[in-house]
Amino acid sequence: MIHHNTPIASSENGLVDLFARSISYLRLSLTDRCNLRCRYCVTEEEANGCLARLAHDELLSYEELLRVARVAVAMGITKVRLTGGEPLVRRNVMGFIRDLTRIKGLDDVRITTNGVLLERYGRELYEAGVTKVNISLDSFKPERVAAITGVDCFNQVWRGVETVLGLGFSPVKLNMVAMRHLNDDELADFALLSRRLPVQVRFIEFMPIGGSSRWNADTYIGTDEIMARIAALGELIPMEKERNDGPAKVYRLGADAVGTLGFISPISHHFCSRCNRLRLTSAGGLRSCLLHDQEIDLRAVLRDGFDDSALRQAMLTAIRNKPERHHLDEQRRSGSDCHGRMSRIGG
Ligand code: SAM
């Protein structure tokens, strides 16, 4: 239902958009740089080493990011996720994270990482108050991980997973992008891991975004098929939705499973009506939809000497313009895919 008259409020009830969605979640892409080159995330040229990276002064500085976060939290944002690129490769990232987690009113700071640097940074993250982590891992086969990411890093990532489990991070979510002929023969292995480890294994539909040359109708696997294949392993018991679950539909594979399974279906069953997110790209573009290229240039607002009320106005405009839903299907049919790069927007 469209509530054209719903005011966008910045009150004790928080931020509400034109479609009555409560906007409480900000994703910050700290850098467009990454220590991996996942073939499904980057373009063919990038995979082959031809990288057009932002210059240092094109990235938002830590001071600028903190200013945006402070204003956003004062407006009603309660949860921030750090992403990238790979957030942990940015220089002095831990100092920034400690400053971020000290912002009054911001109690929920999380991170999405490829896990390569988690063994090194896990403890510092935990001590800074970042105790919820999503780790991207698309295979358990070291040679396959190397082929997908361009780096022989499986063992390093796995030590990162063990590190955060040992430190007591909760939840620990493992994100697997399911792709036919690339890793779908491992769906069962991923699902069965949730029976013995306290993790949420999340199966994410492959999205045609950012010039990924690997996406096509054949590599894409919808959640219905993924679930049917996993259901052959045992009973999928639906779980009550928890605050931490985000857009995932969550199940347990058998009543005695220690962990859970999450299914995320941006394509087949989009969750736009529940979307509570704003995103800030590493170049300072404020986006209200991952799959819609419209951005507000917050970097210009930050650098042109405007005060915080201009930042607030820019955020309200982004919320006001938040599309009711993404239009990937229509865009694909008309040949105008979403062009934003995952590495800049943050997945
Ligand atoms: N470097 C961090 C990481 O690997 O988690 C954060 C950034 S990465 C862009 C965030 C997530 O986006 C990863 O889980 C990755 O698998 C996912 N991703 C990238 N391209 C995707 C695509 N075309 N479809 C679905 N997920 C994608």
XYZ file of C-alpha atoms and ligand atoms in Angstrom:
374
model
C 0.000 0.000 0.000
C 1.308 3.445 -0.849
C 1.142 6.075 1.881
C 1.831 9.195 -0.149
C 0.816 11.343 2.750
C 2.965 9.630 5.342
C 5.380 12.258 6.615
C 9.005 11.227 6.782
C 9.506 11.530 10.476
C 12.584 11.985 12.566
C 10.979 11.443 15.916
C 10.959 8.913 18.685
C 9.334 6.597 16.162
C 12.374 6.951 13.901
C 12.560 7.438 10.156
C 9.652 6.232 8.066
C 9.574 6.375 4.276
C 6.729 6.949 1.826
C 5.855 3.256 1.855
C 5.658 3.067 5.647
C 9.022 1.301 5.916
C 10.997 2.122 9.008
C 14.564 3.090 8.012
C 16.953 2.148 10.783
C 19.951 0.524 9.121
C 22.953 2.165 7.448
C 25.568 0.221 5.521
C 28.919 1.934 5.161
C 31.298 0.851 2.419
C 34.695 1.776 3.855
C 36.729 1.223 0.715
C 36.416 -0.026 -2.847
C 39.632 -1.985 -2.385
C 39.611 -5.699 -1.762
C 42.229 -8.355 -1.188
C 40.194 -10.806 -3.317
C 38.853 -10.668 -6.891
C 35.739 -12.794 -6.708
C 34.854 -13.594 -10.288
C 31.152 -13.060 -9.771
C 31.629 -9.703 -8.043
C 34.085 -7.931 -10.331
C 34.135 -7.412 -14.080
C 36.246 -9.537 -16.406
C 38.762 -6.665 -16.764
C 39.006 -6.270 -12.988
C 39.474 -10.013 -12.559
C 42.366 -9.744 -14.995
C 44.050 -7.077 -12.924
C 42.774 -3.934 -14.651
C 41.514 -2.101 -11.601
C 40.098 1.397 -11.657
C 40.276 2.255 -7.973
C 39.210 5.468 -6.288
C 41.994 7.871 -5.390
C 42.500 8.323 -1.651
C 40.832 11.756 -1.563
C 37.814 10.390 -3.445
C 37.114 8.063 -0.523
C 35.299 9.497 2.449
C 37.753 10.072 5.280
C 37.162 8.462 8.660
C 36.201 11.882 10.057
C 33.597 12.257 7.307
C 32.243 8.765 7.893
C 31.969 9.428 11.622
C 30.152 12.699 10.989
C 27.627 10.958 8.744
C 27.168 8.190 11.312
C 26.595 10.680 14.151
C 23.980 12.594 12.179
C 22.304 9.365 11.025
C 22.141 7.977 14.561
C 20.666 11.236 15.843
C 17.998 10.869 13.133
C 17.012 7.324 14.080
C 19.550 4.921 12.567
C 20.246 2.220 15.148
C 22.309 -0.305 13.233
C 25.435 0.152 11.093
C 27.183 -2.473 8.991
C 30.728 -2.033 7.721
C 31.359 -3.441 4.290
C 33.324 -2.709 1.135
C 35.373 -3.704 -0.903
C 36.964 -5.437 2.018
C 36.499 -3.231 5.083
C 39.432 -4.736 6.971
C 41.993 -3.745 4.323
C 41.559 -0.013 4.941
C 44.506 1.441 6.843
C 43.883 2.136 10.560
C 40.443 0.612 10.313
C 40.393 -0.448 13.953
C 40.856 3.122 15.210
C 37.869 4.161 13.094
C 35.783 1.245 14.343
C 36.533 2.077 17.963
C 35.427 5.687 17.369
C 32.298 4.499 15.591
C 31.221 2.125 18.343
C 31.580 4.950 20.883
C 28.829 6.979 19.200
C 26.064 7.393 21.743
C 22.883 5.641 20.676
C 24.639 3.297 18.278
C 24.636 -0.097 19.944
C 24.692 -2.322 16.918
C 27.759 -2.227 14.656
C 28.418 -5.276 12.473
C 30.810 -6.203 9.739
C 30.704 -8.130 6.472
C 34.091 -9.509 5.497
C 35.697 -12.110 3.291
C 37.370 -13.415 6.457
C 40.955 -13.238 5.206
C 41.951 -10.801 7.984
C 39.644 -12.080 10.717
C 42.238 -14.182 12.455
C 44.264 -10.989 12.829
C 41.459 -8.564 13.731
C 38.857 -10.806 15.415
C 39.834 -10.024 18.996
C 40.141 -6.263 18.426
C 36.762 -6.217 16.714
C 35.197 -8.105 19.577
C 36.761 -5.816 22.172
C 35.552 -2.773 20.222
C 32.002 -4.141 20.451
C 31.658 -5.569 16.948
C 30.542 -9.057 17.909
C 28.304 -9.871 14.933
C 29.952 -10.893 11.712
C 28.994 -12.060 8.235
C 31.724 -13.985 6.435
C 31.571 -14.622 2.712
C 32.588 -18.125 1.733
C 31.438 -19.831 -1.447
C 33.194 -23.190 -1.240
C 34.947 -25.546 1.150
C 37.331 -26.697 -1.554
C 40.599 -24.746 -1.331
C 41.314 -24.989 -5.052
C 37.802 -23.838 -5.878
C 38.014 -20.900 -3.471
C 41.258 -19.957 -5.214
C 39.579 -20.171 -8.608
C 36.594 -18.058 -7.493
C 38.521 -15.421 -5.536
C 41.803 -15.378 -7.432
C 43.673 -16.022 -4.144
C 44.586 -19.251 -2.363
C 42.891 -18.190 0.870
C 40.550 -20.937 2.082
C 42.696 -21.983 5.058
C 43.157 -18.371 6.109
C 39.414 -17.724 5.925
C 38.624 -20.883 7.824
C 41.018 -19.906 10.598
C 39.105 -16.615 10.689
C 35.827 -18.504 11.120
C 37.344 -20.547 13.959
C 38.743 -17.386 15.555
C 35.383 -15.610 15.742
C 33.590 -18.736 16.944
C 36.242 -19.175 19.633
C 35.867 -15.545 20.732
C 32.102 -15.908 21.091
C 30.907 -13.737 18.202
C 27.170 -14.181 17.771
C 25.688 -14.457 15.288
C 28.334 -15.743 12.923
C 26.794 -15.901 9.471
C 28.411 -17.575 6.497
C 27.250 -16.104 3.207
C 27.344 -18.423 0.216
C 26.336 -17.143 -3.212
C 24.872 -20.214 -4.895
C 25.868 -20.559 -8.551
C 25.042 -23.456 -10.842
C 28.061 -25.376 -12.149
C 30.335 -23.275 -9.918
C 29.505 -24.363 -6.378
C 25.999 -25.852 -6.303
C 27.440 -29.331 -5.753
C 28.350 -28.042 -2.255
C 24.873 -26.951 -1.170
C 24.542 -30.057 1.000
C 27.966 -29.579 2.636
C 27.110 -25.993 3.529
C 23.717 -26.968 4.900
C 25.141 -29.838 6.955
C 27.715 -27.533 8.547
C 24.832 -25.838 10.377
C 24.072 -29.133 12.105
C 27.379 -29.135 13.946
C 28.516 -25.482 14.233
C 26.704 -22.511 15.822
C 26.599 -20.563 12.563
C 23.866 -19.375 10.274
C 24.678 -20.582 6.770
C 23.001 -18.235 4.334
C 22.285 -19.082 0.729
C 22.145 -15.918 -1.358
C 20.736 -15.699 -4.856
C 23.250 -14.548 -7.442
C 22.334 -11.017 -8.587
C 23.056 -9.468 -11.974
C 24.797 -6.382 -10.701
C 27.940 -4.346 -11.215
C 29.042 -5.719 -14.579
C 29.592 -9.245 -13.246
C 30.358 -11.186 -16.389
C 29.465 -14.494 -14.739
C 25.769 -13.898 -14.241
C 23.388 -15.569 -16.644
C 20.061 -17.322 -16.396
C 21.841 -20.649 -16.127
C 24.274 -19.803 -13.293
C 21.452 -18.235 -11.274
C 19.679 -20.647 -8.878
C 16.508 -19.521 -7.139
C 15.822 -20.131 -3.459
C 12.971 -22.560 -4.180
C 15.370 -24.923 -5.927
C 18.074 -24.463 -3.262
C 15.570 -25.269 -0.513
C 14.182 -28.288 -2.349
C 17.680 -29.692 -2.724
C 18.478 -29.115 0.957
C 15.132 -30.505 2.121
C 16.252 -33.854 0.724
C 18.814 -33.953 3.582
C 16.313 -33.730 6.423
C 13.455 -31.765 7.891
C 13.635 -27.975 7.394
C 12.030 -26.513 10.496
C 11.003 -22.832 10.122
C 12.309 -20.578 12.901
C 10.613 -17.609 14.488
C 11.983 -14.484 12.900
C 14.567 -12.789 15.104
C 15.782 -9.216 15.011
C 19.137 -10.407 13.647
C 17.736 -12.279 10.683
C 17.389 -9.368 8.252
C 15.851 -10.434 4.971
C 16.639 -14.141 5.466
C 14.011 -16.828 5.924
C 15.490 -18.964 8.662
C 15.227 -22.722 9.233
C 16.882 -25.443 11.256
C 17.980 -28.575 9.437
C 16.672 -31.100 11.956
C 15.586 -30.285 15.517
C 19.036 -31.048 16.980
C 21.027 -28.779 14.619
C 23.284 -26.382 16.510
C 23.134 -23.697 13.824
C 20.564 -22.470 11.345
C 20.088 -21.904 7.620
C 19.062 -18.609 6.058
C 17.690 -18.181 2.552
C 17.983 -14.780 0.926
C 16.019 -14.251 -2.259
C 16.585 -10.758 -3.685
C 15.471 -11.990 -7.100
C 12.824 -14.673 -6.670
C 10.970 -13.322 -3.617
C 12.227 -9.793 -3.179
C 11.947 -8.325 0.311
C 11.714 -4.673 -0.730
C 8.554 -4.093 1.313
C 10.610 -4.812 4.464
C 13.791 -3.038 3.391
C 15.049 -0.769 6.177
C 18.404 0.200 4.617
C 20.389 3.145 3.430
C 23.834 2.664 1.931
C 26.807 4.947 1.726
C 29.263 4.033 -1.019
C 32.985 4.377 -0.471
C 32.897 7.522 -2.648
C 30.189 9.067 -0.494
C 27.168 8.286 -2.667
C 24.056 7.831 -0.552
C 21.851 5.096 -2.022
C 18.498 3.987 -0.818
C 18.529 0.772 -2.890
C 21.349 -1.647 -3.722
C 19.806 -2.361 -7.102
C 18.872 1.152 -8.147
C 21.655 3.440 -9.393
C 20.216 6.691 -8.050
C 22.609 8.295 -5.521
C 22.916 11.546 -3.613
C 26.431 12.994 -3.531
C 26.952 13.219 0.211
C 30.670 13.805 -0.262
C 29.900 17.141 -1.903
C 27.638 18.075 1.005
C 30.382 17.086 3.449
C 33.113 18.993 1.636
C 31.299 22.125 0.576
C 31.181 23.497 4.086
C 27.537 22.735 4.789
C 26.390 22.146 8.331
C 24.712 19.035 9.714
C 21.238 20.221 8.747
C 22.267 19.892 5.063
C 23.384 16.326 5.779
C 20.055 15.630 7.435
C 18.202 17.076 4.442
C 20.234 14.913 2.064
C 19.398 11.806 4.079
C 15.724 12.691 4.167
C 15.782 13.181 0.395
C 17.362 9.746 -0.075
C 14.669 8.228 2.124
C 11.934 10.129 0.305
C 13.274 8.777 -3.009
C 13.667 5.192 -1.812
C 12.037 3.115 -4.555
C 9.090 0.964 -3.561
C 10.927 -2.035 -4.983
C 13.808 -2.899 -7.256
C 13.193 -3.361 -10.958
C 15.896 -5.839 -11.883
C 13.573 -7.959 -13.992
C 12.378 -5.037 -16.064
C 15.911 -3.589 -16.267
C 17.278 -6.894 -17.479
C 14.604 -7.239 -20.124
C 15.366 -3.741 -21.410
C 19.125 -4.386 -21.276
C 19.820 -1.729 -18.607
C 21.273 -3.674 -15.689
C 22.194 -2.060 -12.405
C 25.655 -0.576 -13.046
C 26.800 0.176 -9.497
C 29.892 -1.788 -8.542
C 29.477 -4.114 -5.552
C 32.989 -3.148 -4.464
C 31.983 0.502 -4.083
C 28.425 0.098 -2.888
C 29.111 -2.782 -0.515
C 27.125 -5.995 -0.891
N 34.564 -8.033 1.102
C 33.431 -8.271 1.922
C 32.933 -9.678 1.729
O 33.492 -10.421 0.936
O 31.988 -10.038 2.419
C 32.287 -7.268 1.777
C 31.898 -6.825 0.402
S 31.214 -8.081 -0.654
C 30.805 -7.100 -2.070
C 29.668 -8.398 0.147
C 28.892 -9.591 -0.329
O 28.416 -9.380 -1.641
C 29.670 -10.888 -0.362
O 29.002 -11.834 0.459
C 29.588 -11.322 -1.807
O 29.526 -12.718 -1.919
C 28.314 -10.640 -2.246
N 28.189 -10.475 -3.688
C 29.043 -9.888 -4.544
N 28.565 -9.923 -5.810
C 27.366 -10.546 -5.745
C 26.372 -10.883 -6.707
N 26.512 -10.583 -7.988
N 25.253 -11.521 -6.274
C 25.094 -11.828 -4.960
N 25.986 -11.527 -3.995
C 27.107 -10.895 -4.380
